[in-house]
Short mmCIF file of C-alpha atoms and ligand atoms in Angstrom, two decimals:
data_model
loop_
_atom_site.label_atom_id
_atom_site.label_comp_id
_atom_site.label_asym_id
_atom_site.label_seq_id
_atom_site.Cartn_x
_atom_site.Cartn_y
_atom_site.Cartn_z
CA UNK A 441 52.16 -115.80 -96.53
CA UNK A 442 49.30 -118.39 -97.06
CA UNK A 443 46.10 -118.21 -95.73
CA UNK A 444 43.96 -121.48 -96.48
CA UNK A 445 46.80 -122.57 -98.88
CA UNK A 446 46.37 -119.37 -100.90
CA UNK A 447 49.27 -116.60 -100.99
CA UNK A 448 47.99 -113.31 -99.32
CA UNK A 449 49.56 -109.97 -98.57
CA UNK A 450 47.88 -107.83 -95.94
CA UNK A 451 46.97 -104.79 -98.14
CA UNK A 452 46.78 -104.37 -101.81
CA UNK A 453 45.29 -102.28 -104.66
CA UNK A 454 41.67 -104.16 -105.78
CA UNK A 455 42.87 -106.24 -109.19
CA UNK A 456 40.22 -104.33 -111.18
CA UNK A 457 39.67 -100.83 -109.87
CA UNK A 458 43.22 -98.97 -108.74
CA UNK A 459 41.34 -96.47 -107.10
CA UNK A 460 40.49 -98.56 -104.14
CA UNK A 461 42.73 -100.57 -101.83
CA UNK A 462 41.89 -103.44 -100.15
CA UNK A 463 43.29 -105.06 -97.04
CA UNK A 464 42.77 -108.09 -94.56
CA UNK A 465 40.40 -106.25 -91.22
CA UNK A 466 42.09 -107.81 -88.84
CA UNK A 467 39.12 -106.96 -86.00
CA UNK A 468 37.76 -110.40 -87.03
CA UNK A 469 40.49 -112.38 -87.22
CA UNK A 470 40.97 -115.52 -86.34
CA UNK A 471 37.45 -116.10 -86.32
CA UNK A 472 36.65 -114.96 -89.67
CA UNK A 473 38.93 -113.46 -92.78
CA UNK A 474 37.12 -110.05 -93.85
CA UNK A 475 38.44 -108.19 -96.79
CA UNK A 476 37.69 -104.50 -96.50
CA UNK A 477 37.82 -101.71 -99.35
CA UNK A 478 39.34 -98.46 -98.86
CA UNK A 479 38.13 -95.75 -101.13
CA UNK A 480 38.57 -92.69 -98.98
CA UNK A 481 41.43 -91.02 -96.69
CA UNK A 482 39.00 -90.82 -93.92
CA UNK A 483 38.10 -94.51 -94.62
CA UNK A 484 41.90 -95.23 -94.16
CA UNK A 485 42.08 -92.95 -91.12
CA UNK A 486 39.62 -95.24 -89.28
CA UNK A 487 41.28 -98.40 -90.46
CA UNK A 488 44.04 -96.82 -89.03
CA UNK A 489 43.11 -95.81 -85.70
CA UNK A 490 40.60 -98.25 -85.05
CA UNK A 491 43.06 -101.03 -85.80
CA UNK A 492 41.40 -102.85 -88.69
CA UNK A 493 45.22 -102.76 -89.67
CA UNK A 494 47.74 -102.44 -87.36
CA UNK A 495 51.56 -103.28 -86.36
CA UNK A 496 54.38 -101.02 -87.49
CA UNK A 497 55.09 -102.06 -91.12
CA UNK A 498 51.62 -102.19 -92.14
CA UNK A 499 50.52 -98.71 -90.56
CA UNK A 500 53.38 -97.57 -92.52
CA UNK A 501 51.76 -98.67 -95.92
CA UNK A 502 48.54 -98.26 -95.40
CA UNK A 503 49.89 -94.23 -94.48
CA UNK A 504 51.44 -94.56 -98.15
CA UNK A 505 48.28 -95.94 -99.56
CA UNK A 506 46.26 -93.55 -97.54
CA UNK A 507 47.82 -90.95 -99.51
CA UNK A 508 47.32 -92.10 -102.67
CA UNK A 509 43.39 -92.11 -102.30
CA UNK A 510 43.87 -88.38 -100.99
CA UNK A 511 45.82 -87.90 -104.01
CA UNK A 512 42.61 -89.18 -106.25
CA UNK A 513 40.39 -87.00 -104.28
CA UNK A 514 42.28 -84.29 -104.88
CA UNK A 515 42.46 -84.59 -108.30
CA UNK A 516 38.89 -84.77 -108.34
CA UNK A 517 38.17 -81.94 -106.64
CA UNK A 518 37.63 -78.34 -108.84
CA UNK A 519 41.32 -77.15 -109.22
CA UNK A 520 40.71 -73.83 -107.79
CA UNK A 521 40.14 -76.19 -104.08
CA UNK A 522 44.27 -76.92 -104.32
CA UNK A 523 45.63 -80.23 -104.72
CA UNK A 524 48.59 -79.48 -102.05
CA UNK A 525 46.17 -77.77 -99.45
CA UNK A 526 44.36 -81.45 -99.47
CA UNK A 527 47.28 -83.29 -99.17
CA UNK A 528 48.33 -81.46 -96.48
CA UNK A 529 45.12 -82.06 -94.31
CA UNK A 530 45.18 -85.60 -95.35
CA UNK A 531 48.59 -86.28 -94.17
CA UNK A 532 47.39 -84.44 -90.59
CA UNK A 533 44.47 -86.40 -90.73
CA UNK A 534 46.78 -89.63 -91.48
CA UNK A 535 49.27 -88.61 -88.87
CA UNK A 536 47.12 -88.30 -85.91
CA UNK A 537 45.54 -91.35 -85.92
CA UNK A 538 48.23 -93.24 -84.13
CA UNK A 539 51.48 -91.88 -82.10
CA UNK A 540 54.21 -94.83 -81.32
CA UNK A 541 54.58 -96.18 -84.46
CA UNK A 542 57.18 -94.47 -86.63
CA UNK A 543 56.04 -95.94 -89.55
CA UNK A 544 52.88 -93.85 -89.68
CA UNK A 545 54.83 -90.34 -90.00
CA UNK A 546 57.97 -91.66 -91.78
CA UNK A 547 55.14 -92.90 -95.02
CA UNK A 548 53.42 -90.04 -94.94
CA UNK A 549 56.42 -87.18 -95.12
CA UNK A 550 58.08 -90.00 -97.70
CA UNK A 551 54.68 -89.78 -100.00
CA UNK A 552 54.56 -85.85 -99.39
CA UNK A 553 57.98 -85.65 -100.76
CA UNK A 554 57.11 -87.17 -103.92
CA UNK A 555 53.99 -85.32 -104.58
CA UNK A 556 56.01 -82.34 -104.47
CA UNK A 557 57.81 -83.31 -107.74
CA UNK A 558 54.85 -83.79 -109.67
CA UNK A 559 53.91 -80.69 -111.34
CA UNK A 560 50.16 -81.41 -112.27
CA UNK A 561 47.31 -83.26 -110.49
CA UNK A 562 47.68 -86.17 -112.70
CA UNK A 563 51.55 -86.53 -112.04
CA UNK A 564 51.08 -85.80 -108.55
CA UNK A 565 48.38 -88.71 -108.38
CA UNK A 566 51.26 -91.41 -110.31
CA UNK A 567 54.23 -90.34 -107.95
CA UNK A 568 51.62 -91.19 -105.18
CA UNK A 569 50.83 -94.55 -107.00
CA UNK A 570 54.15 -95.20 -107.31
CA UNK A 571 55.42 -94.58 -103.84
CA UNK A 572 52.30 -96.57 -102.43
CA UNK A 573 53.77 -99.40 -104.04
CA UNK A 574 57.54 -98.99 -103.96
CA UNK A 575 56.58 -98.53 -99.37
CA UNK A 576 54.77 -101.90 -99.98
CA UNK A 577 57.41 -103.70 -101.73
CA UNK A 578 60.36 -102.28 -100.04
CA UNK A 579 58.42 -103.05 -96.50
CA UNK A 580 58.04 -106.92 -97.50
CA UNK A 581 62.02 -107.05 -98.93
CA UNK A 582 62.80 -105.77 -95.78
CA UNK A 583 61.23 -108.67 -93.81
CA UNK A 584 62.31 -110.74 -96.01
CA UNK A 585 65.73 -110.35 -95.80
CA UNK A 586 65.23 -110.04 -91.64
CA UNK A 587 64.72 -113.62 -92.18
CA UNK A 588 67.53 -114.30 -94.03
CA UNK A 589 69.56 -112.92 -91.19
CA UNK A 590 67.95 -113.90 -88.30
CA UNK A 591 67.83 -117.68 -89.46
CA UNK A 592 71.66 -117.71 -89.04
CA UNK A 593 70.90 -117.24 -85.33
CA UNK A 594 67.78 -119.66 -85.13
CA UNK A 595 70.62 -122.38 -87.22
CA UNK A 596 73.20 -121.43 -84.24
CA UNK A 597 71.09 -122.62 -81.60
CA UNK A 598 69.46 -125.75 -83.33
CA UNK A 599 73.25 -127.24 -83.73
CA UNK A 600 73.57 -127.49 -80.28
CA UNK A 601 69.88 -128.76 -79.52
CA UNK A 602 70.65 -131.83 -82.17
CA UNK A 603 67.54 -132.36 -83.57
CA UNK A 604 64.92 -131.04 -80.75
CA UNK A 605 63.07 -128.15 -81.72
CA UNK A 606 64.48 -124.53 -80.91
CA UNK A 607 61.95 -122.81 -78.94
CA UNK A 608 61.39 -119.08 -79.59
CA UNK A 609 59.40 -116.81 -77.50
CA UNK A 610 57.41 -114.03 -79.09
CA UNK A 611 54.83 -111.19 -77.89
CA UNK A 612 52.47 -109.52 -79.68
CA UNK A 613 52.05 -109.57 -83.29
CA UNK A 614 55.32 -108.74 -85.14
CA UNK A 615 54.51 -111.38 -87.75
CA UNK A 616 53.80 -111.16 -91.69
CA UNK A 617 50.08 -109.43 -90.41
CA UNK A 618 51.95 -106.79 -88.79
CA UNK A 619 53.76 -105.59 -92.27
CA UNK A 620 53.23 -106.40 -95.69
CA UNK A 621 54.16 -109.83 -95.79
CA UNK A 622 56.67 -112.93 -93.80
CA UNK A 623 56.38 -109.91 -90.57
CA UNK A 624 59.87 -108.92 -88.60
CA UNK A 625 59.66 -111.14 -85.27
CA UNK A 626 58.68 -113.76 -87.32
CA UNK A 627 60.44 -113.72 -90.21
CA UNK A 628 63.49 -115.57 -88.85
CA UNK A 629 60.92 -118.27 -87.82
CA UNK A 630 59.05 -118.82 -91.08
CA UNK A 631 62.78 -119.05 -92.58
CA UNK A 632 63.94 -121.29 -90.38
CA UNK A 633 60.45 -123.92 -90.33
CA UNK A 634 60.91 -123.54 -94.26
CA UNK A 635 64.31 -124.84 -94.40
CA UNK A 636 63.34 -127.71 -92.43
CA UNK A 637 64.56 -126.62 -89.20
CA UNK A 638 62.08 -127.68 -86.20
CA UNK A 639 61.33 -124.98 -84.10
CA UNK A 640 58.52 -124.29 -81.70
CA UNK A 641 56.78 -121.05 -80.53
CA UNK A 642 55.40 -119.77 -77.42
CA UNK A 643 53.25 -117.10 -78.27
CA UNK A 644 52.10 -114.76 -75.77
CA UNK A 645 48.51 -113.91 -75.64
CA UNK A 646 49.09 -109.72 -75.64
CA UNK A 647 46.58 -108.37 -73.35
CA UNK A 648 44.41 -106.49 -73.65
CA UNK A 649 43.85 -106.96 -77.61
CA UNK A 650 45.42 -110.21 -77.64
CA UNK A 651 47.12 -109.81 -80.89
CA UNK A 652 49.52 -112.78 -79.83
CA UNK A 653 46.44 -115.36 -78.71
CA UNK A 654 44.57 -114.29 -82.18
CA UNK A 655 47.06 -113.11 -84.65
CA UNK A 656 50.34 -114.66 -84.20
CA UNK A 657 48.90 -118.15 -83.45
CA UNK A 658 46.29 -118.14 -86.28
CA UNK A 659 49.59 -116.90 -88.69
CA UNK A 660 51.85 -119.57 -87.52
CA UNK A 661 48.86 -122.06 -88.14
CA UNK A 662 47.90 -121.29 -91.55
CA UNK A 663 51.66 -121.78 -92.06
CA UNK A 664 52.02 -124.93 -90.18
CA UNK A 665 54.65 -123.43 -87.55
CA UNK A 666 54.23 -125.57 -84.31
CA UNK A 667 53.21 -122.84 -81.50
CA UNK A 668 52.01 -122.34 -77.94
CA UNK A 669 49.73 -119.43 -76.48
CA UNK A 670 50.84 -118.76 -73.12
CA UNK A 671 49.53 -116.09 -70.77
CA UNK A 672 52.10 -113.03 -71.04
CA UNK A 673 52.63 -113.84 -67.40
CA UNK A 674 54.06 -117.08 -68.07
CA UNK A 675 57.06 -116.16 -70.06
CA UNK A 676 59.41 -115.58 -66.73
CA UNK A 677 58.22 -119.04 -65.62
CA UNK A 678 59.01 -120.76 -68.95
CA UNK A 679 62.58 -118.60 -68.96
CA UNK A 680 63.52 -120.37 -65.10
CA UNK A 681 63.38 -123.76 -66.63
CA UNK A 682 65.02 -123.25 -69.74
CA UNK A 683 62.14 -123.86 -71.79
CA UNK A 684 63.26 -120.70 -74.31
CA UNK A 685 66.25 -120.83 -76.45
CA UNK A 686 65.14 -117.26 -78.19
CA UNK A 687 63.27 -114.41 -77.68
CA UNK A 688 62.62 -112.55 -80.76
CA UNK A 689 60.36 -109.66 -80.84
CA UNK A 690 59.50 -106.47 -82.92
CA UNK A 691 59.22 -102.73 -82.31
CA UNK A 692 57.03 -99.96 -83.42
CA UNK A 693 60.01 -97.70 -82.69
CA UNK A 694 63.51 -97.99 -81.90
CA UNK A 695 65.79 -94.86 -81.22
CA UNK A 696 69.15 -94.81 -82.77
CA UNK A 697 70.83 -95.57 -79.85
CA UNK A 698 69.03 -98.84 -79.25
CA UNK A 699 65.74 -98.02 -77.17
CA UNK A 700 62.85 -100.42 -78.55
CA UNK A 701 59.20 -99.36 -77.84
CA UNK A 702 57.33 -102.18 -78.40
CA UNK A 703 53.62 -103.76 -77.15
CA UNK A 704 53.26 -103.33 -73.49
CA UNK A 705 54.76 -106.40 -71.95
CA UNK A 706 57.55 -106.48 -74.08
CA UNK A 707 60.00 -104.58 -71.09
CA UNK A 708 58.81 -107.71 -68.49
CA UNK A 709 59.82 -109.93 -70.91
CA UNK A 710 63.11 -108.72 -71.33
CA UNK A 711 64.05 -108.19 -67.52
CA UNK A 712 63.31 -112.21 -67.47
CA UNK A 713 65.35 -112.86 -70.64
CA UNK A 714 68.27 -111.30 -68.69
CA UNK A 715 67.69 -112.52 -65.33
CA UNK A 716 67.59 -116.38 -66.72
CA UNK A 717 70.41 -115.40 -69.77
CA UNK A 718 68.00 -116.09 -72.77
CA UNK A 719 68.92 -114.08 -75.88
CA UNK A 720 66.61 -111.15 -76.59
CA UNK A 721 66.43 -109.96 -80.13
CA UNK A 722 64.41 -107.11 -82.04
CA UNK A 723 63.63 -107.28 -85.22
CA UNK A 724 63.16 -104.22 -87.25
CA UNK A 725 63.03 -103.09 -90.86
CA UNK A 726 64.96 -99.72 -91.05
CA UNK A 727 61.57 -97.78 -91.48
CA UNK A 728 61.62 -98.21 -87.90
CA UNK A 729 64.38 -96.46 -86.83
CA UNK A 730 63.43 -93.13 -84.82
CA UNK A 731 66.83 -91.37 -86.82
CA UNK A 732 66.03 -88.32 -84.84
CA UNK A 733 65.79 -89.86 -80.67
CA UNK A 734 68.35 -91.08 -78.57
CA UNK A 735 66.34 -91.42 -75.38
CA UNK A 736 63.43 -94.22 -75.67
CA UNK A 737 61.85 -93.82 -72.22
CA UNK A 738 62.31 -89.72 -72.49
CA UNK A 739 61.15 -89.41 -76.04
CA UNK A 740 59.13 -91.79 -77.27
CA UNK A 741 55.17 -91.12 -77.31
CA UNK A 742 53.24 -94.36 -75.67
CA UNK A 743 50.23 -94.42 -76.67
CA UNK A 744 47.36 -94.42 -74.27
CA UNK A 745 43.93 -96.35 -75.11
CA UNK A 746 40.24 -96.25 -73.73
CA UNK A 747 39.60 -98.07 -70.61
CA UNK A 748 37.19 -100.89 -72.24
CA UNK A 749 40.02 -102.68 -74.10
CA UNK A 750 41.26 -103.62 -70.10
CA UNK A 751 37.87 -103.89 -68.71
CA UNK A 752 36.07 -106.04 -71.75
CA UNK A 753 37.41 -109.33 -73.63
CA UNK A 754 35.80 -110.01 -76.78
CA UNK A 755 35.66 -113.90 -78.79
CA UNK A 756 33.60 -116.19 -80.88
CA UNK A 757 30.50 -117.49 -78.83
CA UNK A 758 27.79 -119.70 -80.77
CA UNK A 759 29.11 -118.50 -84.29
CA UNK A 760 29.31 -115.06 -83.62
CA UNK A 761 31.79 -112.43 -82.15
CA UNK A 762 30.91 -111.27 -78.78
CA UNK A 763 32.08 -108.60 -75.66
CA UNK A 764 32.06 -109.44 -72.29
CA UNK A 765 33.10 -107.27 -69.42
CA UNK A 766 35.59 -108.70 -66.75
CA UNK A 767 36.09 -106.24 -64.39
CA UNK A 768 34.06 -104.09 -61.82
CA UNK A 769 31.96 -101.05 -63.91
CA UNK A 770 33.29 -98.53 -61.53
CA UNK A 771 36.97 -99.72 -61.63
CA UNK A 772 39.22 -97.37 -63.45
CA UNK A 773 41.62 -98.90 -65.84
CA UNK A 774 45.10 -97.35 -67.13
CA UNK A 775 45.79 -98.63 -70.69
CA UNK A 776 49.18 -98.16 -72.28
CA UNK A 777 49.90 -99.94 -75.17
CA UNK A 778 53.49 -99.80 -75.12
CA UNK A 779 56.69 -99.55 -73.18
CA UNK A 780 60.11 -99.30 -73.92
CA UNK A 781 63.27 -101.45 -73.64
CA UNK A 782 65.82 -99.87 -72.65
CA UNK A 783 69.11 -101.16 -74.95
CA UNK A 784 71.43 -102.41 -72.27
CA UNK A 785 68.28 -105.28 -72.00
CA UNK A 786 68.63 -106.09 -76.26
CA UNK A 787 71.10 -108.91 -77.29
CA UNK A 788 70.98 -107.62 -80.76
CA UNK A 789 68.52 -106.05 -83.29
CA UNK A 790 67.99 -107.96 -86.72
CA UNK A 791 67.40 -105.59 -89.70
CA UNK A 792 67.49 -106.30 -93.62
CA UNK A 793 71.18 -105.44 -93.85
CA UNK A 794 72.37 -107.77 -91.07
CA UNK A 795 72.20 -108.22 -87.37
CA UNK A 796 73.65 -105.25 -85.04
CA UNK A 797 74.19 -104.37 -81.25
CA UNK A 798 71.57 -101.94 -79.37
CA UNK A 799 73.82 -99.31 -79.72
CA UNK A 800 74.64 -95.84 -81.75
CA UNK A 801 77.87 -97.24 -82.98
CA UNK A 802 76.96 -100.53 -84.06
CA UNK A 803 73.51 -99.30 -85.75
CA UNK A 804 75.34 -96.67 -88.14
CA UNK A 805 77.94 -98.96 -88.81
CA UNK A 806 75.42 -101.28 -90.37
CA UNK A 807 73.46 -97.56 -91.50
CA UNK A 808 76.19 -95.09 -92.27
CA UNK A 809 73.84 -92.82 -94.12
CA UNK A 810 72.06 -92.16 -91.25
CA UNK A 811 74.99 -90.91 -89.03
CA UNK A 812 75.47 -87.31 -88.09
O1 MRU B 2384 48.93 -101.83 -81.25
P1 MRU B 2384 49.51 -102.62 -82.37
O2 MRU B 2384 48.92 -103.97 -82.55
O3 MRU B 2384 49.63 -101.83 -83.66
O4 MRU B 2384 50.95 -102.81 -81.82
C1 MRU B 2384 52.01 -102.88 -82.58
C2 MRU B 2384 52.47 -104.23 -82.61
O5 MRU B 2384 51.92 -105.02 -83.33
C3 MRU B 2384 53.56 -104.65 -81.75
O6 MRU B 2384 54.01 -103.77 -80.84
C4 MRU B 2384 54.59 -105.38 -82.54
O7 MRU B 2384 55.26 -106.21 -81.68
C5 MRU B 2384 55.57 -104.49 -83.24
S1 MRU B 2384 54.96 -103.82 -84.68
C6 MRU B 2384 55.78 -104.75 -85.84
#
């Protein structure tokens, strides 16, 4: 998507040096784009973990790129140190920086199993290339064609709103900085603004990191798409007087049987959505299925952050970035940064091959390969 008229993806290899990757930090954003270089698997580790990327699709390929640079340093390394043995602690490495997302681990074993096939360092090092790039492309395809789909349903509502703008609710950041490029939640919206379609967003602000008040909104500016930060408290409010035609959100994991673990808030949201009969919709690439869970609230891992994300608020003040705290110093605060949907809540979940019901049946109907 465009940032300052200019086509950007989130994470790419550096034009004239393939040994380093470079992506967009999103710690600064929207106050100011930073480009960071990634030489090292501990470098991508941190970007990782300290969220300088972040959002399913993207953790999952900056895990594949992550294991190309392990692959260069392991070629670089004398070869009686053992090319697999590094790979092996870089993919650990890779793997714990982050649980919910399934993304993460689903790059990493997919990169693994190429190496495998290469025979020497310097094949081992291309198939890691190659699979870097092929997670990349395939992740922004996906999306992609998510939008294809989902604008049929954004085009279904607009007919009967004759001309006034459809207005879609999202949380979080499920948009083109959350993946590669165009994003899964917001896919169908870029589609449908593209084709000429009006439609509105409310955009939730996502405490505590705010990823709705400072990523989706700056994304939907740079592209032009009309939007609205609300406080995620306002969404039931909005829902009562049918000021949301559409809520479309993504997942950083969704069992096979239709649970969606998404940015804490996301459950609220959906509880309204069915209390005031507003259509709830995930949407996910395939990458994040969880092929192997069939209870969400059992099974998934939530991840659990430090207390200062709750108790501090950081923002631009006098041309710089600055922390302030909000809450008592002794208070204790509980941060989970994600909770799960159960399906029976989901009106449907859009993926590249076509829009399916929360449930087993319909989801390996549309992904037969994946059925037992
Ligand atoms: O903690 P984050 O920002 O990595 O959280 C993930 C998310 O961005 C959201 O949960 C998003 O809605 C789904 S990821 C496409």
């Amino acid at each position: 998507m465009k940032v300052g008229g200019r086509h950007f993806r989130t994470i790419w290899l550096k034009p004239d040096n393939e040994c380093v990757v470079q992506l967009i930090d999103q710690r600064f954003l929207p106050h100011r784009f930073v480009i960071e270089e990634v030489r090292t698997v501990e470098q991508m580790a941190t970007a990782i973990r300290e969220m300088h990327v972040r959002g399913a699709g993207l953790i999952g390929a900056s895990a594949g790129y992550g294991m190309y640079v392990a692959a260069l340093e392991a070629a670089s390394r004398p070869a009686a140190a053992g090319f697999d043995e590094h790979m092996t602690c870089a993919a650990a490495q890779l793997k714990a920086t982050r649980p919910t997302a399934v993304n993460l681990s689903w790059a990493i074993e997919r990169q693994l199993k190429s190496i495998a096939d290469g025979k020497i360092a310097e094949k081992k090092v291309a198939l890691a290339l190659r699979t870097a790039r092929l997670i990349a492309k395939e992740d922004e395809e996906h999306c992609r064609m998510i939008g294809q789909h989902g604008l049929k349903l954004v085009e279904q509502i607009a007919r009967k709103k004759i001309g006034k703008p459809v207005n879609v609710l999202t949380h979080c950041n499920a948009g083109w900085l959350a993946f590669v490029d165009y994003g899964s939640a917001t896919a169908p919206i870029y589609a449908a603004h593209d084709s000429g379609l009006p439609v509105h967003v409310w955009v939730a602000e996502t405490r505590p990191r705010n990823q709705g008040s400072k990523l989706t909104a700056w994304e939907l500016g740079q592209h032009g798409v009309p939007h609205t930060v609300i406080a995620d408290s306002a969404a039931g409010h909005l829902m009562q007087h049918g000021e949301v035609d559409l809520v479309i959100v993504g997942t950083d994991r969704t069992t096979y049987t239709g649970d969606v673990a998404n940015k804490i808030g996301t459950y609220l949201k959906a509880l309204a959505a069915k209390a005031n009969d507003v259509p709830f919709y995930v949407a996910l690439p395939s990458t994040s299925f969880d092929w192997k869970m069939r209870d969400g609230l059992k099974e998934i891992p939530i991840e659990e952050r430090g207390a200062k994300e709750i108790k501090h608020a950081d923002g631009w003040f006098d041309g710089r970035q600055v922390e302030v705290r909000i809450a008592p110093e002794e208070s204790l605060a509980a941060n989970y940064g994600f909770d799960v949907t159960p399906r029976h809540l989901v009106t449907g979940l859009i993926t590249e091959r076509g829009v399916c019901e929360a449930n087993e049946k319909s989801i390996f109907s549309v992904f037969p390969e994946h059925a037992p």
